[in-house]
Amino acid sequence: MCCANCSLYPVKNLTSKKIELKGLWFNPNIHPEEEYLNRLDALKRLDGLWSLDIEYIDYYGLDYFLKVAKEEDRCSVCYRVRLGKTAEVAKKMGLDGFTTTLLVSPYQKFDLIVETGREMERLYSIPFYLEDMRHGWKEGIRVSKELGLYRQRYCGCMFSMIDTGTGNLIK
């Protein structure tokens, strides 16, 4: 789960199909720490409102993320780190598969997410559930506003923050 907002439609969609969900918060890419905490708090709020089952790996990993990410390939590294951890945790928990709420965002690199999900599927021997949920993006925005959830203005990493001009690197 990358954030509360991107989780809204996938959670509603998958539970409507009688798919049992176990969420995972692991986002060492988010910067600055204030943004990380805002997103974590929003997801915890949603968790409380909807009684979700979420595992939280509360790790503000800017140093780690910067070591593994280079600006030119930051998205592929980010997807690999996060989907790799998701597949690893899902496998350890004995779940039937894994997916990502990133599949709802029209701002993410959908094909790269799919490629990475398939790579992690092979690496961890656990199925990657693929469904294009981008058609539910606007519904998620509507529900997010109704619930009064914190709404971020960029993907999460410092590079996307710079690209969108939405904040300062140092606060």
mmCIF file of C-alpha atoms in Angstrom:
data_model
loop_
_atom_site.group_PDB
_atom_site.id
_atom_site.type_symbol
_atom_site.label_atom_id
_atom_site.label_comp_id
_atom_site.label_asym_id
_atom_site.label_seq_id
_atom_site.Cartn_x
_atom_site.Cartn_y
_atom_site.Cartn_z
ATOM 1 C CA MET A 1 0.000 0.000 0.000
ATOM 2 C CA CYS A 2 1.713 3.145 -1.186
ATOM 3 C CA CYS A 3 -0.772 5.490 0.523
ATOM 4 C CA ALA A 4 -4.353 5.711 1.740
ATOM 5 C CA ASN A 5 -5.591 7.428 -1.418
ATOM 6 C CA CYS A 6 -4.280 4.825 -3.844
ATOM 7 C CA SER A 7 -5.576 2.065 -1.559
ATOM 8 C CA LEU A 8 -9.221 3.149 -1.635
ATOM 9 C CA TYR A 9 -10.350 1.780 -4.982
ATOM 10 C CA PRO A 10 -8.211 -1.390 -4.947
ATOM 11 C CA VAL A 11 -9.480 -2.329 -1.476
ATOM 12 C CA LYS A 12 -13.120 -1.764 -2.478
ATOM 13 C CA ASN A 13 -12.625 -3.526 -5.807
ATOM 14 C CA LEU A 14 -10.840 -6.600 -4.481
ATOM 15 C CA THR A 15 -13.086 -7.070 -1.442
ATOM 16 C CA SER A 16 -16.134 -6.834 -3.725
ATOM 17 C CA LYS A 17 -14.665 -9.891 -5.498
ATOM 18 C CA LYS A 18 -14.476 -11.696 -2.136
ATOM 19 C CA ILE A 19 -10.668 -11.538 -2.149
ATOM 20 C CA GLU A 20 -9.308 -11.455 1.405
ATOM 21 C CA LEU A 21 -6.702 -8.734 1.791
ATOM 22 C CA LYS A 22 -3.669 -8.285 3.993
ATOM 23 C CA GLY A 23 -2.116 -4.863 3.470
ATOM 24 C CA LEU A 24 1.549 -3.957 3.775
ATOM 25 C CA TRP A 25 2.985 -0.500 4.423
ATOM 26 C CA PHE A 26 6.636 -0.390 3.323
ATOM 27 C CA ASN A 27 7.682 2.835 1.633
ATOM 28 C CA PRO A 28 11.348 3.734 2.232
ATOM 29 C CA ASN A 29 11.224 5.985 -0.838
ATOM 30 C CA ILE A 30 9.017 8.736 0.610
ATOM 31 C CA HIS A 31 10.697 12.074 1.390
ATOM 32 C CA PRO A 32 10.781 14.231 3.464
ATOM 33 C CA GLU A 33 10.035 12.506 6.754
ATOM 34 C CA GLU A 34 7.057 14.800 7.359
ATOM 35 C CA GLU A 35 5.519 13.543 4.093
ATOM 36 C CA TYR A 36 6.274 9.948 5.082
ATOM 37 C CA LEU A 37 4.500 10.474 8.429
ATOM 38 C CA ASN A 38 1.502 12.225 6.811
ATOM 39 C CA ARG A 39 0.990 9.281 4.457
ATOM 40 C CA LEU A 40 1.474 6.725 7.211
ATOM 41 C CA ASP A 41 -1.015 8.554 9.455
ATOM 42 C CA ALA A 42 -3.570 8.751 6.615
ATOM 43 C CA LEU A 43 -3.299 5.009 6.005
ATOM 44 C CA LYS A 44 -3.651 4.290 9.722
ATOM 45 C CA ARG A 45 -6.736 6.515 9.742
ATOM 46 C CA LEU A 46 -8.200 4.585 6.797
ATOM 47 C CA ASP A 47 -7.265 1.347 8.556
ATOM 48 C CA GLY A 48 -9.297 2.476 11.561
ATOM 49 C CA LEU A 49 -12.270 3.617 9.487
ATOM 50 C CA TRP A 50 -12.476 0.481 7.344
ATOM 51 C CA SER A 51 -11.040 -2.092 9.808
ATOM 52 C CA LEU A 52 -8.343 -3.218 7.410
ATOM 53 C CA ASP A 53 -5.684 -5.817 8.128
ATOM 54 C CA ILE A 54 -2.383 -4.027 7.517
ATOM 55 C CA GLU A 55 1.168 -4.983 8.433
ATOM 56 C CA TYR A 56 3.272 -1.859 9.020
ATOM 57 C CA ILE A 57 6.991 -1.849 8.372
ATOM 58 C CA ASP A 58 7.543 1.661 9.693
ATOM 59 C CA TYR A 59 10.907 2.494 8.205
ATOM 60 C CA TYR A 60 11.789 5.956 6.971
ATOM 61 C CA GLY A 61 14.557 4.759 4.679
ATOM 62 C CA LEU A 62 15.824 7.824 2.860
ATOM 63 C CA ASP A 63 19.474 6.844 3.282
ATOM 64 C CA TYR A 64 18.747 3.329 2.049
ATOM 65 C CA PHE A 65 16.641 4.531 -0.875
ATOM 66 C CA LEU A 66 19.301 6.999 -2.022
ATOM 67 C CA LYS A 67 21.948 4.257 -1.924
ATOM 68 C CA VAL A 68 19.955 2.018 -4.253
ATOM 69 C CA ALA A 69 18.273 4.606 -6.485
ATOM 70 C CA LYS A 70 19.839 6.693 -9.179
ATOM 71 C CA GLU A 71 17.782 9.498 -10.621
ATOM 72 C CA GLU A 72 17.703 7.971 -14.104
ATOM 73 C CA ASP A 73 16.262 4.635 -12.967
ATOM 74 C CA ARG A 74 14.581 5.631 -9.727
ATOM 75 C CA CYS A 75 11.150 4.207 -10.575
ATOM 76 C CA SER A 76 12.434 0.756 -11.479
ATOM 77 C CA VAL A 77 14.534 0.641 -8.301
ATOM 78 C CA CYS A 78 11.616 1.898 -6.227
ATOM 79 C CA TYR A 79 9.202 -0.671 -7.663
ATOM 80 C CA ARG A 80 11.756 -3.465 -7.248
ATOM 81 C CA VAL A 81 12.473 -2.598 -3.598
ATOM 82 C CA ARG A 82 8.831 -2.243 -2.616
ATOM 83 C CA LEU A 83 7.349 -5.106 -4.638
ATOM 84 C CA GLY A 84 10.252 -7.332 -3.612
ATOM 85 C CA LYS A 85 9.508 -6.711 0.062
ATOM 86 C CA THR A 86 5.797 -7.246 -0.572
ATOM 87 C CA ALA A 87 6.386 -10.572 -2.311
ATOM 88 C CA GLU A 88 8.823 -11.644 0.408
ATOM 89 C CA VAL A 89 6.377 -10.830 3.224
ATOM 90 C CA ALA A 90 3.429 -12.418 1.388
ATOM 91 C CA LYS A 91 5.451 -15.612 0.852
ATOM 92 C CA LYS A 92 6.515 -15.739 4.528
ATOM 93 C CA MET A 93 2.894 -15.267 5.625
ATOM 94 C CA GLY A 94 1.749 -18.106 3.379
ATOM 95 C CA LEU A 95 -0.576 -15.873 1.347
ATOM 96 C CA ASP A 96 -1.939 -16.854 -2.067
ATOM 97 C CA GLY A 97 -0.344 -13.942 -3.909
ATOM 98 C CA PHE A 98 0.543 -10.259 -3.838
ATOM 99 C CA THR A 99 -0.319 -7.082 -5.699
ATOM 100 C CA THR A 100 0.161 -3.341 -5.338
ATOM 101 C CA THR A 101 -2.053 -0.294 -5.030
ATOM 102 C CA LEU A 102 0.302 1.391 -7.490
ATOM 103 C CA LEU A 103 -1.798 -0.268 -10.213
ATOM 104 C CA VAL A 104 -4.552 2.322 -9.645
ATOM 105 C CA SER A 105 -2.530 5.447 -10.375
ATOM 106 C CA PRO A 106 -2.474 6.915 -13.880
ATOM 107 C CA TYR A 107 0.739 8.692 -12.837
ATOM 108 C CA GLN A 108 2.729 5.494 -12.277
ATOM 109 C CA LYS A 109 4.573 3.516 -14.948
ATOM 110 C CA PHE A 110 2.028 0.730 -15.323
ATOM 111 C CA ASP A 111 4.047 -1.496 -17.691
ATOM 112 C CA LEU A 112 7.117 -1.236 -15.470
ATOM 113 C CA ILE A 113 5.042 -2.151 -12.400
ATOM 114 C CA VAL A 114 3.701 -5.212 -14.228
ATOM 115 C CA GLU A 115 7.187 -6.218 -15.369
ATOM 116 C CA THR A 116 8.525 -5.809 -11.827
ATOM 117 C CA GLY A 117 5.590 -7.698 -10.314
ATOM 118 C CA ARG A 118 6.220 -10.596 -12.685
ATOM 119 C CA GLU A 119 9.945 -10.506 -11.841
ATOM 120 C CA MET A 120 9.147 -10.714 -8.102
ATOM 121 C CA GLU A 121 6.621 -13.466 -8.805
ATOM 122 C CA ARG A 122 9.414 -15.571 -10.305
ATOM 123 C CA LEU A 123 11.994 -14.598 -7.686
ATOM 124 C CA TYR A 124 9.793 -15.385 -4.673
ATOM 125 C CA SER A 125 7.602 -18.118 -6.230
ATOM 126 C CA ILE A 126 4.343 -16.396 -5.342
ATOM 127 C CA PRO A 127 1.709 -15.215 -7.855
ATOM 128 C CA PHE A 128 1.462 -11.529 -8.736
ATOM 129 C CA TYR A 129 -2.179 -10.468 -8.995
ATOM 130 C CA LEU A 130 -2.484 -8.143 -11.961
ATOM 131 C CA GLU A 131 -5.496 -5.964 -12.582
ATOM 132 C CA ASP A 132 -5.508 -2.588 -14.266
ATOM 133 C CA MET A 133 -7.386 -0.475 -11.740
ATOM 134 C CA ARG A 134 -6.666 2.938 -13.221
ATOM 135 C CA HIS A 135 -10.331 3.293 -14.189
ATOM 136 C CA GLY A 136 -11.057 3.561 -10.431
ATOM 137 C CA TRP A 137 -8.694 6.491 -9.872
ATOM 138 C CA LYS A 138 -11.399 9.174 -9.884
ATOM 139 C CA GLU A 139 -13.620 7.165 -7.560
ATOM 140 C CA GLY A 140 -10.679 6.924 -5.153
ATOM 141 C CA ILE A 141 -10.242 10.704 -5.273
ATOM 142 C CA ARG A 142 -13.939 11.199 -4.522
ATOM 143 C CA VAL A 143 -13.868 8.806 -1.553
ATOM 144 C CA SER A 144 -10.627 10.331 -0.292
ATOM 145 C CA LYS A 145 -12.215 13.771 -0.221
ATOM 146 C CA GLU A 146 -15.337 12.417 1.497
ATOM 147 C CA LEU A 147 -13.180 10.822 4.204
ATOM 148 C CA GLY A 148 -10.992 13.920 4.538
ATOM 149 C CA LEU A 149 -7.786 11.954 4.042
ATOM 150 C CA TYR A 150 -4.419 13.620 3.558
ATOM 151 C CA ARG A 151 -3.817 13.978 -0.186
ATOM 152 C CA GLN A 152 -0.243 14.096 -1.400
ATOM 153 C CA ARG A 153 0.880 16.127 -4.395
ATOM 154 C CA TYR A 154 3.664 13.902 -5.746
ATOM 155 C CA CYS A 155 4.701 10.259 -6.038
ATOM 156 C CA GLY A 156 6.798 10.227 -2.903
ATOM 157 C CA CYS A 157 10.516 10.277 -3.609
ATOM 158 C CA MET A 158 12.635 13.391 -3.525
ATOM 159 C CA PHE A 159 13.129 13.191 -7.285
ATOM 160 C CA SER A 160 9.389 13.353 -7.968
ATOM 161 C CA MET A 161 9.085 16.160 -5.424
ATOM 162 C CA ILE A 162 11.701 18.133 -7.364
ATOM 163 C CA ASP A 163 10.137 17.258 -10.744
ATOM 164 C CA THR A 164 6.725 18.513 -9.631
ATOM 165 C CA GLY A 165 8.073 21.521 -7.732
ATOM 166 C CA THR A 166 6.004 20.607 -4.693
ATOM 167 C CA GLY A 167 8.492 21.082 -1.893
ATOM 168 C CA ASN A 168 11.932 21.719 -0.536
ATOM 169 C CA LEU A 169 14.577 19.055 -0.087
ATOM 170 C CA ILE A 170 15.483 20.257 3.398
ATOM 171 C CA LYS A 171 12.943 21.388 5.898
#
